mmCIF file of C-alpha atoms and ligand atoms in Angstrom:
data_model
loop_
_atom_site.group_PDB
_atom_site.id
_atom_site.type_symbol
_atom_site.label_atom_id
_atom_site.label_comp_id
_atom_site.label_asym_id
_atom_site.label_seq_id
_atom_site.Cartn_x
_atom_site.Cartn_y
_atom_site.Cartn_z
ATOM 1 C CA UNK A 1 0.000 0.000 0.000
ATOM 2 C CA UNK A 2 1.280 3.419 -0.935
ATOM 3 C CA UNK A 3 2.121 5.796 1.858
ATOM 4 C CA UNK A 4 2.031 9.553 1.385
ATOM 5 C CA UNK A 5 5.533 11.060 1.724
ATOM 6 C CA UNK A 6 4.151 14.123 3.478
ATOM 7 C CA UNK A 7 1.430 14.344 6.113
ATOM 8 C CA UNK A 8 -2.002 14.971 4.581
ATOM 9 C CA UNK A 9 -4.047 16.780 7.209
ATOM 10 C CA UNK A 10 -7.837 16.829 7.438
ATOM 11 C CA UNK A 11 -7.814 20.414 6.251
ATOM 12 C CA UNK A 12 -5.520 23.169 5.066
ATOM 13 C CA UNK A 13 -6.640 26.785 5.138
ATOM 14 C CA UNK A 14 -6.984 28.795 1.947
ATOM 15 C CA UNK A 15 -5.154 32.139 2.238
ATOM 16 C CA UNK A 16 -5.592 35.263 0.139
ATOM 17 C CA UNK A 17 -2.693 36.348 -2.118
ATOM 18 C CA UNK A 18 -0.050 37.937 0.125
ATOM 19 C CA UNK A 19 0.453 40.984 -2.149
ATOM 20 C CA UNK A 20 -3.228 41.852 -1.874
ATOM 21 C CA UNK A 21 -3.042 41.608 1.891
ATOM 22 C CA UNK A 22 0.033 43.828 2.034
ATOM 23 C CA UNK A 23 -1.919 46.562 0.224
ATOM 24 C CA UNK A 24 -4.629 46.312 2.897
ATOM 25 C CA UNK A 25 -2.048 46.398 5.653
ATOM 26 C CA UNK A 26 -0.538 49.598 4.212
ATOM 27 C CA UNK A 27 -3.960 51.198 4.382
ATOM 28 C CA UNK A 28 -4.378 50.160 8.011
ATOM 29 C CA UNK A 29 -0.879 51.426 8.900
ATOM 30 C CA UNK A 30 -1.677 54.789 7.331
ATOM 31 C CA UNK A 31 -5.047 55.177 9.036
ATOM 32 C CA UNK A 32 -3.830 53.841 12.409
ATOM 33 C CA UNK A 33 -7.388 52.603 13.026
ATOM 34 C CA UNK A 34 -6.928 49.064 14.338
ATOM 35 C CA UNK A 35 -10.258 48.034 15.831
ATOM 36 C CA UNK A 36 -13.650 49.324 17.110
ATOM 37 C CA UNK A 37 -15.974 49.290 14.112
ATOM 38 C CA UNK A 38 -13.403 50.530 11.605
ATOM 39 C CA UNK A 39 -13.662 50.802 7.844
ATOM 40 C CA UNK A 40 -12.765 47.191 7.045
ATOM 41 C CA UNK A 41 -15.040 45.883 9.788
ATOM 42 C CA UNK A 42 -18.030 47.767 8.366
ATOM 43 C CA UNK A 43 -17.135 46.809 4.810
ATOM 44 C CA UNK A 44 -16.855 43.130 5.674
ATOM 45 C CA UNK A 45 -20.195 43.106 7.528
ATOM 46 C CA UNK A 46 -21.898 44.552 4.444
ATOM 47 C CA UNK A 47 -20.024 42.345 1.986
ATOM 48 C CA UNK A 48 -20.877 39.214 3.976
ATOM 49 C CA UNK A 49 -24.555 40.155 4.241
ATOM 50 C CA UNK A 50 -24.617 40.499 0.434
ATOM 51 C CA UNK A 51 -22.631 37.371 -0.214
ATOM 52 C CA UNK A 52 -24.665 35.224 2.147
ATOM 53 C CA UNK A 53 -28.074 36.694 1.320
ATOM 54 C CA UNK A 54 -28.879 37.684 4.918
ATOM 55 C CA UNK A 55 -30.027 40.969 6.439
ATOM 56 C CA UNK A 56 -27.498 41.689 9.198
ATOM 57 C CA UNK A 57 -24.045 40.367 10.069
ATOM 58 C CA UNK A 58 -22.188 41.219 13.295
ATOM 59 C CA UNK A 59 -18.546 40.245 13.226
ATOM 60 C CA UNK A 60 -16.904 38.591 16.229
ATOM 61 C CA UNK A 61 -13.378 37.657 17.226
ATOM 62 C CA UNK A 62 -14.328 33.960 17.130
ATOM 63 C CA UNK A 63 -17.328 31.665 16.826
ATOM 64 C CA UNK A 64 -17.377 30.620 20.475
ATOM 65 C CA UNK A 65 -17.680 34.203 21.745
ATOM 66 C CA UNK A 66 -20.381 34.738 19.119
ATOM 67 C CA UNK A 67 -22.291 31.713 20.483
ATOM 68 C CA UNK A 68 -21.887 32.841 24.097
ATOM 69 C CA UNK A 69 -23.050 36.336 23.127
ATOM 70 C CA UNK A 70 -25.983 35.085 21.012
ATOM 71 C CA UNK A 71 -27.422 33.384 24.094
ATOM 72 C CA UNK A 72 -27.017 36.665 26.028
ATOM 73 C CA UNK A 73 -28.640 38.666 23.225
ATOM 74 C CA UNK A 74 -31.796 36.549 23.520
ATOM 75 C CA UNK A 75 -31.542 36.364 27.347
ATOM 76 C CA UNK A 76 -31.655 32.554 27.235
ATOM 77 C CA UNK A 77 -31.729 30.903 30.684
ATOM 78 C CA UNK A 78 -32.712 27.631 32.357
ATOM 79 C CA UNK A 79 -32.588 24.647 30.002
ATOM 80 C CA UNK A 80 -31.711 24.522 26.321
ATOM 81 C CA UNK A 81 -32.353 21.594 23.997
ATOM 82 C CA UNK A 82 -29.302 20.772 21.924
ATOM 83 C CA UNK A 83 -27.341 18.027 20.208
ATOM 84 C CA UNK A 84 -24.431 15.974 21.556
ATOM 85 C CA UNK A 85 -23.095 15.405 18.014
ATOM 86 C CA UNK A 86 -21.142 18.635 17.683
ATOM 87 C CA UNK A 87 -17.935 20.431 18.565
ATOM 88 C CA UNK A 88 -17.639 21.149 22.306
ATOM 89 C CA UNK A 89 -17.997 24.921 21.804
ATOM 90 C CA UNK A 90 -21.751 24.537 21.203
ATOM 91 C CA UNK A 91 -22.314 23.037 24.640
ATOM 92 C CA UNK A 92 -19.617 25.043 26.428
ATOM 93 C CA UNK A 93 -21.330 28.264 25.342
ATOM 94 C CA UNK A 94 -24.441 27.090 27.217
ATOM 95 C CA UNK A 95 -22.334 26.205 30.240
ATOM 96 C CA UNK A 96 -20.661 29.645 30.249
ATOM 97 C CA UNK A 97 -24.151 31.156 30.438
ATOM 98 C CA UNK A 98 -25.148 28.966 33.379
ATOM 99 C CA UNK A 99 -27.617 27.112 31.146
ATOM 100 C CA UNK A 100 -28.285 23.390 31.484
ATOM 101 C CA UNK A 101 -27.895 21.551 28.169
ATOM 102 C CA UNK A 102 -30.545 18.924 27.453
ATOM 103 C CA UNK A 103 -29.279 16.471 24.836
ATOM 104 C CA UNK A 104 -31.603 15.069 22.197
ATOM 105 C CA UNK A 105 -30.598 12.293 19.788
ATOM 106 C CA UNK A 106 -29.811 12.918 16.115
ATOM 107 C CA UNK A 107 -31.195 11.658 12.820
ATOM 108 C CA UNK A 108 -29.256 8.705 11.399
ATOM 109 C CA UNK A 109 -28.591 10.181 7.951
ATOM 110 C CA UNK A 110 -27.188 13.683 8.539
ATOM 111 C CA UNK A 111 -26.461 13.589 12.258
ATOM 112 C CA UNK A 112 -28.537 16.702 12.963
ATOM 113 C CA UNK A 113 -30.831 16.973 15.995
ATOM 114 C CA UNK A 114 -33.944 14.832 15.378
ATOM 115 C CA UNK A 115 -36.959 17.179 15.436
ATOM 116 C CA UNK A 116 -39.259 14.250 16.281
ATOM 117 C CA UNK A 117 -37.473 13.851 19.621
ATOM 118 C CA UNK A 118 -37.422 17.509 20.711
ATOM 119 C CA UNK A 119 -40.920 17.811 22.198
ATOM 120 C CA UNK A 120 -40.366 15.032 24.722
ATOM 121 C CA UNK A 121 -37.358 16.939 26.111
ATOM 122 C CA UNK A 122 -39.206 20.216 26.736
ATOM 123 C CA UNK A 123 -39.793 21.130 30.412
ATOM 124 C CA UNK A 124 -41.147 24.302 32.076
ATOM 125 C CA UNK A 125 -37.525 25.516 32.251
ATOM 126 C CA UNK A 126 -36.825 25.169 28.516
ATOM 127 C CA UNK A 127 -36.233 28.532 26.827
ATOM 128 C CA UNK A 128 -34.523 27.696 23.553
ATOM 129 C CA UNK A 129 -33.323 25.133 21.040
ATOM 130 C CA UNK A 130 -29.686 25.258 19.875
ATOM 131 C CA UNK A 131 -29.314 22.918 16.878
ATOM 132 C CA UNK A 132 -26.192 22.541 14.715
ATOM 133 C CA UNK A 133 -26.151 22.226 10.908
ATOM 134 C CA UNK A 134 -23.611 19.421 11.128
ATOM 135 C CA UNK A 135 -21.243 19.094 8.124
ATOM 136 C CA UNK A 136 -23.196 21.942 6.509
ATOM 137 C CA UNK A 137 -26.378 19.910 5.997
ATOM 138 C CA UNK A 138 -29.456 21.886 7.095
ATOM 139 C CA UNK A 139 -31.370 20.771 10.160
ATOM 140 C CA UNK A 140 -35.118 20.179 9.911
ATOM 141 C CA UNK A 141 -35.581 23.940 10.088
ATOM 142 C CA UNK A 142 -39.336 24.021 9.395
ATOM 143 C CA UNK A 143 -40.167 21.375 12.007
ATOM 144 C CA UNK A 144 -37.887 23.004 14.556
ATOM 145 C CA UNK A 145 -39.566 26.392 14.004
ATOM 146 C CA UNK A 146 -43.016 24.794 14.395
ATOM 147 C CA UNK A 147 -42.045 23.369 17.765
ATOM 148 C CA UNK A 148 -40.453 26.652 18.855
ATOM 149 C CA UNK A 149 -43.583 28.592 17.888
ATOM 150 C CA UNK A 150 -45.871 26.172 19.696
ATOM 151 C CA UNK A 151 -43.866 26.260 22.932
ATOM 152 C CA UNK A 152 -42.636 29.854 22.778
ATOM 153 C CA UNK A 153 -38.959 28.948 22.443
ATOM 154 C CA UNK A 154 -36.100 30.786 20.741
ATOM 155 C CA UNK A 155 -33.986 29.030 18.105
ATOM 156 C CA UNK A 156 -30.287 29.800 17.813
ATOM 157 C CA UNK A 157 -28.440 27.804 15.160
ATOM 158 C CA UNK A 158 -24.799 26.907 15.510
ATOM 159 C CA UNK A 159 -24.110 27.387 11.807
ATOM 160 C CA UNK A 160 -20.319 27.074 12.086
ATOM 161 C CA UNK A 161 -20.342 24.522 9.225
ATOM 162 C CA UNK A 162 -22.999 26.240 7.128
ATOM 163 C CA UNK A 163 -21.237 29.259 5.624
ATOM 164 C CA UNK A 164 -22.898 30.044 2.257
ATOM 165 C CA UNK A 165 -25.179 27.005 2.449
ATOM 166 C CA UNK A 166 -28.489 27.707 0.738
ATOM 167 C CA UNK A 167 -31.589 25.710 1.527
ATOM 168 C CA UNK A 168 -34.564 25.753 -0.858
ATOM 169 C CA UNK A 169 -33.213 28.807 -2.628
ATOM 170 C CA UNK A 170 -32.250 30.967 0.347
ATOM 171 C CA UNK A 171 -29.560 31.143 2.973
ATOM 172 C CA UNK A 172 -30.027 28.554 5.695
ATOM 173 C CA UNK A 173 -28.896 31.355 8.031
ATOM 174 C CA UNK A 174 -32.281 33.046 7.577
ATOM 175 C CA UNK A 175 -33.952 30.384 9.718
ATOM 176 C CA UNK A 176 -34.295 30.668 13.484
ATOM 177 C CA UNK A 177 -33.890 33.802 15.606
ATOM 178 C CA UNK A 178 -30.114 33.910 15.239
ATOM 179 C CA UNK A 179 -27.413 31.920 13.472
ATOM 180 C CA UNK A 180 -23.788 31.822 14.518
ATOM 181 C CA UNK A 181 -20.857 31.378 12.138
ATOM 182 C CA UNK A 182 -17.217 30.522 12.800
ATOM 183 C CA UNK A 183 -14.404 31.851 10.606
ATOM 184 C CA UNK A 184 -11.718 29.741 12.266
ATOM 185 C CA UNK A 185 -8.753 28.710 10.112
ATOM 186 C CA UNK A 186 -10.230 25.212 9.673
ATOM 187 C CA UNK A 187 -13.558 26.400 8.277
ATOM 188 C CA UNK A 188 -14.635 26.877 4.640
ATOM 189 C CA UNK A 189 -14.329 30.655 5.005
ATOM 190 C CA UNK A 190 -11.676 31.887 7.432
ATOM 191 C CA UNK A 191 -10.489 35.178 8.889
ATOM 192 C CA UNK A 192 -7.713 33.268 10.773
ATOM 193 C CA UNK A 193 -9.928 33.373 13.870
ATOM 194 C CA UNK A 194 -13.344 34.956 13.699
ATOM 195 C CA UNK A 195 -17.070 34.524 13.728
ATOM 196 C CA UNK A 196 -20.388 36.280 13.312
ATOM 197 C CA UNK A 197 -23.978 36.431 14.452
ATOM 198 C CA UNK A 198 -26.624 36.662 11.754
ATOM 199 C CA UNK A 199 -29.899 38.379 12.653
ATOM 200 C CA UNK A 200 -32.933 39.591 10.768
ATOM 201 C CA UNK A 201 -33.761 43.042 12.163
ATOM 202 C CA UNK A 202 -31.940 46.253 12.927
ATOM 203 C CA UNK A 203 -32.803 46.396 16.628
ATOM 204 C CA UNK A 204 -31.320 42.983 17.265
ATOM 205 C CA UNK A 205 -28.214 43.918 15.268
ATOM 206 C CA UNK A 206 -27.793 46.956 17.517
ATOM 207 C CA UNK A 207 -28.127 44.879 20.674
ATOM 208 C CA UNK A 208 -25.573 42.371 19.398
ATOM 209 C CA UNK A 209 -23.133 45.189 18.633
ATOM 210 C CA UNK A 210 -23.579 46.639 22.136
ATOM 211 C CA UNK A 211 -22.929 43.276 23.750
ATOM 212 C CA UNK A 212 -19.738 42.557 21.813
ATOM 213 C CA UNK A 213 -18.367 45.955 22.898
ATOM 214 C CA UNK A 214 -18.730 45.721 26.704
ATOM 215 C CA UNK A 215 -22.412 46.736 26.531
ATOM 216 C CA UNK A 216 -21.594 50.320 25.485
ATOM 217 C CA UNK A 217 -24.582 52.010 23.848
ATOM 218 C CA UNK A 218 -22.961 55.459 23.877
ATOM 219 C CA UNK A 219 -19.939 57.210 25.345
ATOM 220 C CA UNK A 220 -21.265 57.026 28.899
ATOM 221 C CA UNK A 221 -24.089 54.474 28.586
ATOM 222 C CA UNK A 222 -23.714 50.770 29.318
ATOM 223 C CA UNK A 223 -26.906 48.759 28.777
ATOM 224 C CA UNK A 224 -25.695 45.238 29.634
ATOM 225 C CA UNK A 225 -22.728 43.377 31.099
ATOM 226 C CA UNK A 226 -21.229 42.938 27.642
ATOM 227 C CA UNK A 227 -17.976 41.351 26.629
ATOM 228 C CA UNK A 228 -15.100 42.257 24.327
ATOM 229 C CA UNK A 229 -15.603 40.111 21.228
ATOM 230 C CA UNK A 230 -14.949 42.513 18.375
ATOM 231 C CA UNK A 231 -13.105 41.579 15.213
ATOM 232 C CA UNK A 232 -10.075 43.790 14.486
ATOM 233 C CA UNK A 233 -9.282 45.632 11.265
ATOM 234 C CA UNK A 234 -6.426 43.349 10.185
ATOM 235 C CA UNK A 235 -8.646 40.280 10.228
ATOM 236 C CA UNK A 236 -11.572 42.117 8.643
ATOM 237 C CA UNK A 237 -9.324 43.279 5.765
ATOM 238 C CA UNK A 238 -8.054 39.713 5.344
ATOM 239 C CA UNK A 239 -11.659 38.506 5.377
ATOM 240 C CA UNK A 240 -12.634 40.846 2.550
ATOM 241 C CA UNK A 241 -9.878 39.383 0.370
ATOM 242 C CA UNK A 242 -10.968 35.853 1.229
ATOM 243 C CA UNK A 243 -14.450 36.491 -0.146
ATOM 244 C CA UNK A 244 -13.073 37.066 -3.642
ATOM 245 C CA UNK A 245 -11.704 33.546 -3.858
ATOM 246 C CA UNK A 246 -14.411 31.681 -2.033
ATOM 247 C CA UNK A 247 -16.580 30.529 -4.931
ATOM 248 C CA UNK A 248 -13.567 29.010 -6.676
ATOM 249 C CA UNK A 249 -12.472 27.328 -3.452
ATOM 250 C CA UNK A 250 -15.894 25.791 -2.844
ATOM 251 C CA UNK A 251 -15.871 24.551 -6.442
ATOM 252 C CA UNK A 252 -12.516 22.848 -5.766
ATOM 253 C CA UNK A 253 -13.913 21.269 -2.593
ATOM 254 C CA UNK A 254 -16.828 19.987 -4.645
ATOM 255 C CA UNK A 255 -14.428 18.309 -7.056
ATOM 256 C CA UNK A 256 -12.599 16.591 -4.187
ATOM 257 C CA UNK A 257 -15.914 15.381 -2.760
ATOM 258 C CA UNK A 258 -16.926 14.126 -6.200
ATOM 259 C CA UNK A 259 -13.773 12.010 -6.511
ATOM 260 C CA UNK A 260 -14.352 10.507 -3.059
ATOM 261 C CA UNK A 261 -18.036 9.855 -3.840
ATOM 262 C CA UNK A 262 -17.212 8.000 -7.021
ATOM 263 C CA UNK A 263 -14.570 5.809 -5.413
ATOM 264 C CA UNK A 264 -16.183 5.104 -2.055
ATOM 265 C CA UNK A 265 -19.838 4.802 -2.927
ATOM 266 C CA UNK A 266 -19.454 1.109 -3.714
ATOM 267 C CA UNK A 267 -17.212 0.028 -0.861
ATOM 268 C CA UNK A 268 -19.217 -2.357 1.283
ATOM 269 C CA UNK A 269 -19.256 -1.281 4.911
ATOM 270 C CA UNK A 270 -18.463 2.375 4.163
ATOM 271 C CA UNK A 271 -21.348 4.807 4.184
ATOM 272 C CA UNK A 272 -20.685 8.172 2.589
ATOM 273 C CA UNK A 273 -22.786 11.224 3.357
ATOM 274 C CA UNK A 274 -24.353 12.643 0.231
ATOM 275 C CA UNK A 275 -25.276 16.297 0.417
ATOM 276 C CA UNK A 276 -28.786 17.225 1.459
ATOM 277 C CA UNK A 277 -30.885 17.255 -1.756
ATOM 278 C CA UNK A 278 -32.490 20.686 -1.178
ATOM 279 C CA UNK A 279 -29.168 22.403 -0.600
ATOM 280 C CA UNK A 280 -26.386 24.349 -2.297
ATOM 281 C CA UNK A 281 -23.556 22.787 -0.417
ATOM 282 C CA UNK A 282 -20.146 24.080 0.720
ATOM 283 C CA UNK A 283 -18.309 20.736 1.227
ATOM 284 C CA UNK A 284 -16.729 21.599 4.598
ATOM 285 C CA UNK A 285 -16.034 17.988 5.661
ATOM 286 C CA UNK A 286 -16.008 14.567 4.055
ATOM 287 C CA UNK A 287 -17.329 12.155 6.682
ATOM 288 C CA UNK A 288 -17.451 8.417 6.088
ATOM 289 C CA UNK A 289 -19.100 5.924 8.453
ATOM 290 C CA UNK A 290 -17.447 2.535 8.947
ATOM 291 C CA UNK A 291 -19.636 -0.491 9.642
ATOM 292 C CA UNK A 292 -17.110 -2.866 11.156
ATOM 293 C CA UNK A 293 -19.154 -6.042 10.580
ATOM 294 C CA UNK A 294 -19.390 -5.425 6.849
ATOM 295 C CA UNK A 295 -16.127 -3.579 6.203
ATOM 296 C CA UNK A 296 -14.060 -6.077 8.141
ATOM 297 C CA UNK A 297 -12.112 -3.492 10.103
ATOM 298 C CA UNK A 298 -13.216 -1.163 12.893
ATOM 299 C CA UNK A 299 -13.352 2.594 12.522
ATOM 300 C CA UNK A 300 -10.374 2.999 14.830
ATOM 301 C CA UNK A 301 -8.363 0.353 12.991
ATOM 302 C CA UNK A 302 -8.976 2.214 9.744
ATOM 303 C CA UNK A 303 -8.259 5.561 11.419
ATOM 304 C CA UNK A 304 -4.861 4.391 12.690
ATOM 305 C CA UNK A 305 -4.085 2.607 9.436
ATOM 306 C CA UNK A 306 -4.618 5.908 7.613
ATOM 307 C CA UNK A 307 -2.331 7.627 10.111
ATOM 308 C CA UNK A 308 0.384 5.061 9.409
ATOM 309 C CA UNK A 309 0.053 6.089 5.774
ATOM 310 C CA UNK A 310 0.526 9.749 6.765
ATOM 311 C CA UNK A 311 -3.176 10.527 6.273
ATOM 312 C CA UNK A 312 -4.611 12.460 9.184
ATOM 313 C CA UNK A 313 -8.383 12.241 9.090
ATOM 314 C CA UNK A 314 -10.297 13.294 12.212
ATOM 315 C CA UNK A 315 -13.031 11.558 14.159
ATOM 316 C CA UNK A 316 -15.527 14.477 14.147
ATOM 317 C CA UNK A 317 -17.484 14.066 16.426
ATOM 318 C CA UNK A 318 -15.985 11.490 18.732
ATOM 319 C CA UNK A 319 -16.279 11.331 21.679
ATOM 320 C CA UNK A 320 -19.760 12.804 21.889
ATOM 321 C CA UNK A 321 -19.892 16.037 23.881
ATOM 322 C CA UNK A 322 -22.254 14.283 26.324
ATOM 323 C CA UNK A 323 -19.361 11.943 27.246
ATOM 324 C CA UNK A 324 -17.090 14.699 28.580
ATOM 325 C CA UNK A 325 -16.844 14.879 32.384
ATOM 326 C CA UNK A 326 -18.648 18.223 32.764
ATOM 327 C CA UNK A 327 -21.753 16.868 30.971
ATOM 328 C CA UNK A 328 -21.607 13.115 31.600
ATOM 329 C CA UNK A 329 -23.665 13.330 34.797
ATOM 330 C CA UNK A 330 -26.672 14.946 33.114
ATOM 331 C CA UNK A 331 -29.733 12.753 32.835
ATOM 332 C CA UNK A 332 -29.991 13.473 29.084
ATOM 333 C CA UNK A 333 -26.373 12.312 28.590
ATOM 334 C CA UNK A 334 -27.331 8.670 29.251
ATOM 335 C CA UNK A 335 -26.201 6.398 26.431
ATOM 336 C CA UNK A 336 -29.692 4.939 26.020
ATOM 337 C CA UNK A 337 -31.034 8.457 25.365
ATOM 338 C CA UNK A 338 -28.576 8.984 22.490
ATOM 339 C CA UNK A 339 -28.175 5.668 20.639
ATOM 340 C CA UNK A 340 -27.886 7.107 17.128
ATOM 341 C CA UNK A 341 -25.443 9.846 18.106
ATOM 342 C CA UNK A 342 -23.289 7.160 19.763
ATOM 343 C CA UNK A 343 -23.374 4.964 16.702
ATOM 344 C CA UNK A 344 -22.337 7.827 14.410
ATOM 345 C CA UNK A 345 -19.608 8.948 16.807
ATOM 346 C CA UNK A 346 -18.262 5.389 16.859
ATOM 347 C CA UNK A 347 -18.276 5.001 13.063
ATOM 348 C CA UNK A 348 -17.159 8.369 11.707
ATOM 349 C CA UNK A 349 -13.916 9.468 10.113
ATOM 350 C CA UNK A 350 -13.683 12.815 8.314
ATOM 351 C CA UNK A 351 -11.313 12.435 5.375
ATOM 352 C CA UNK A 352 -9.026 15.283 4.275
ATOM 353 C CA UNK A 353 -10.804 17.856 2.129
ATOM 354 C CA UNK A 354 -9.566 21.313 1.116
ATOM 355 C CA UNK A 355 -9.275 23.314 -2.092
ATOM 356 C CA UNK A 356 -5.591 22.541 -2.737
ATOM 357 C CA UNK A 357 -5.815 18.805 -1.999
ATOM 358 C CA UNK A 358 -4.108 17.171 -4.949
ATOM 359 C CA UNK A 359 -5.589 14.388 -7.022
ATOM 360 C CA UNK A 360 -2.576 12.188 -6.345
ATOM 361 C CA UNK A 361 -3.183 12.543 -2.591
ATOM 362 C CA UNK A 362 -6.858 11.748 -3.002
ATOM 363 C CA UNK A 363 -5.903 8.553 -4.839
ATOM 364 C CA UNK A 364 -3.516 7.616 -2.010
ATOM 365 C CA UNK A 365 -6.301 8.169 0.533
ATOM 366 C CA UNK A 366 -8.810 6.154 -1.467
ATOM 367 C CA UNK A 367 -6.355 3.301 -1.955
ATOM 368 C CA UNK A 368 -5.729 3.201 1.786
ATOM 369 C CA UNK A 369 -9.448 2.642 2.303
ATOM 370 C CA UNK A 370 -9.581 -0.186 -0.237
ATOM 371 C CA UNK A 371 -7.659 -2.176 2.345
ATOM 372 C CA UNK A 372 -7.980 -5.458 0.540
ATOM 373 C CA UNK A 373 -9.367 -6.569 -2.765
ATOM 374 C CA UNK A 374 -12.376 -8.253 -1.165
ATOM 375 C CA UNK A 375 -13.660 -4.895 -0.078
ATOM 376 C CA UNK A 376 -14.218 -3.712 -3.604
ATOM 377 C CA UNK A 377 -17.371 -5.844 -3.806
ATOM 378 C CA UNK A 378 -20.309 -3.818 -4.969
ATOM 379 C CA UNK A 379 -23.238 -3.110 -2.710
ATOM 380 C CA UNK A 380 -26.559 -4.465 -3.926
HETATM 381 C C1 LIG B 1 -15.595 25.570 14.872
HETATM 382 C C2 LIG B 1 -16.873 25.389 15.588
HETATM 383 C C3 LIG B 1 -17.259 26.230 16.653
HETATM 384 C C4 LIG B 1 -16.325 27.214 17.304
HETATM 385 O O1 LIG B 1 -15.892 28.238 16.524
HETATM 386 P P1 LIG B 1 -14.515 28.984 16.892
HETATM 387 O O2 LIG B 1 -14.501 30.077 15.871
HETATM 388 O O3 LIG B 1 -13.411 28.005 16.719
HETATM 389 O O4 LIG B 1 -14.630 29.510 18.266
HETATM 390 C C5 LIG B 1 -18.518 26.049 17.206
HETATM 391 N N1 LIG B 1 -19.345 25.080 16.780
HETATM 392 C C6 LIG B 1 -19.006 24.232 15.794
HETATM 393 C C7 LIG B 1 -19.976 23.193 15.359
HETATM 394 C C8 LIG B 1 -17.753 24.339 15.182
HETATM 395 O O5 LIG B 1 -17.396 23.461 14.235
#
């Protein structure tokens, strides 16, 4: 079996051309305006709103602070219904607000919170639902909104994977009360570190902007115990340059996903995750699910085999968030409450995917998954 001579990581950030960035830096050096709602900050908020097809964007220094702040914006308290099949930041942001997470199991295809199981988890203390569009596939947004309307709950989406994902012809970020994006280096669109809250009306946008700037609503007026979560000018300028190259980068991701699809679709014991049919996708991750009994090797055996070949996939999301010590004791964290999330967490490997991933490397990865000739048998 062929080993890659260099490590192939699960992702590699796309960067804007350095010369373009140097021009932006010169402008910042001349103006000496480094942060606090500067020119690039305002420009990027407007450019992102246009690009994404949403009304209002508030930039943040990272996605986690945006999540923590989004919960404060809506004054969420008590209990919040959420998913265990996510990155820890989703749940930690609840914890930092003194909110009790209530875990609900996920659907077996996409791994998003299962709307059919939400109602049973609602108690008099429930104030909101915090779902995650895992791997960029939209949650059951209509069903979730129905439940929220019936019970008077807020909906805040962790949309860290869903940058530029459109659902039924519009941005998936237009659903729910708020959506939160991450622009971390590992995401489809990055500002090195960064994030945003998407909202749908001007008053909410104003409140978000107060909260990310210590709660200042004027020179001498503080309306809330806000935080400092503003994006600076250097990152905002970098972010503007990134937008120019994004469409081409997503197209390249699509090509990588297409090559994987073609090769892996007929490997018995490997389930690939096809994009949601009603969606313009952004190809942020390429998860595969290993059924040990059929594939003949466990997920972890395959994972470590790939590592031996210098291929560094990641087990997103394993372990489940509900398994970490700070959440494990919750009643909703019981394994029998989350059977599907556990099964996905135990079967998943996210294969490397990024715009500059070379075809030769993709072939090496694919050949490492065809671990023996018997596995090439076609599924019925
Ligand atoms: C990346 C990510 C976050 C956190 O965003 P940061 O910008 O890294 O703070 C939150 N939720 C999910 C699902 C993520 O993937």
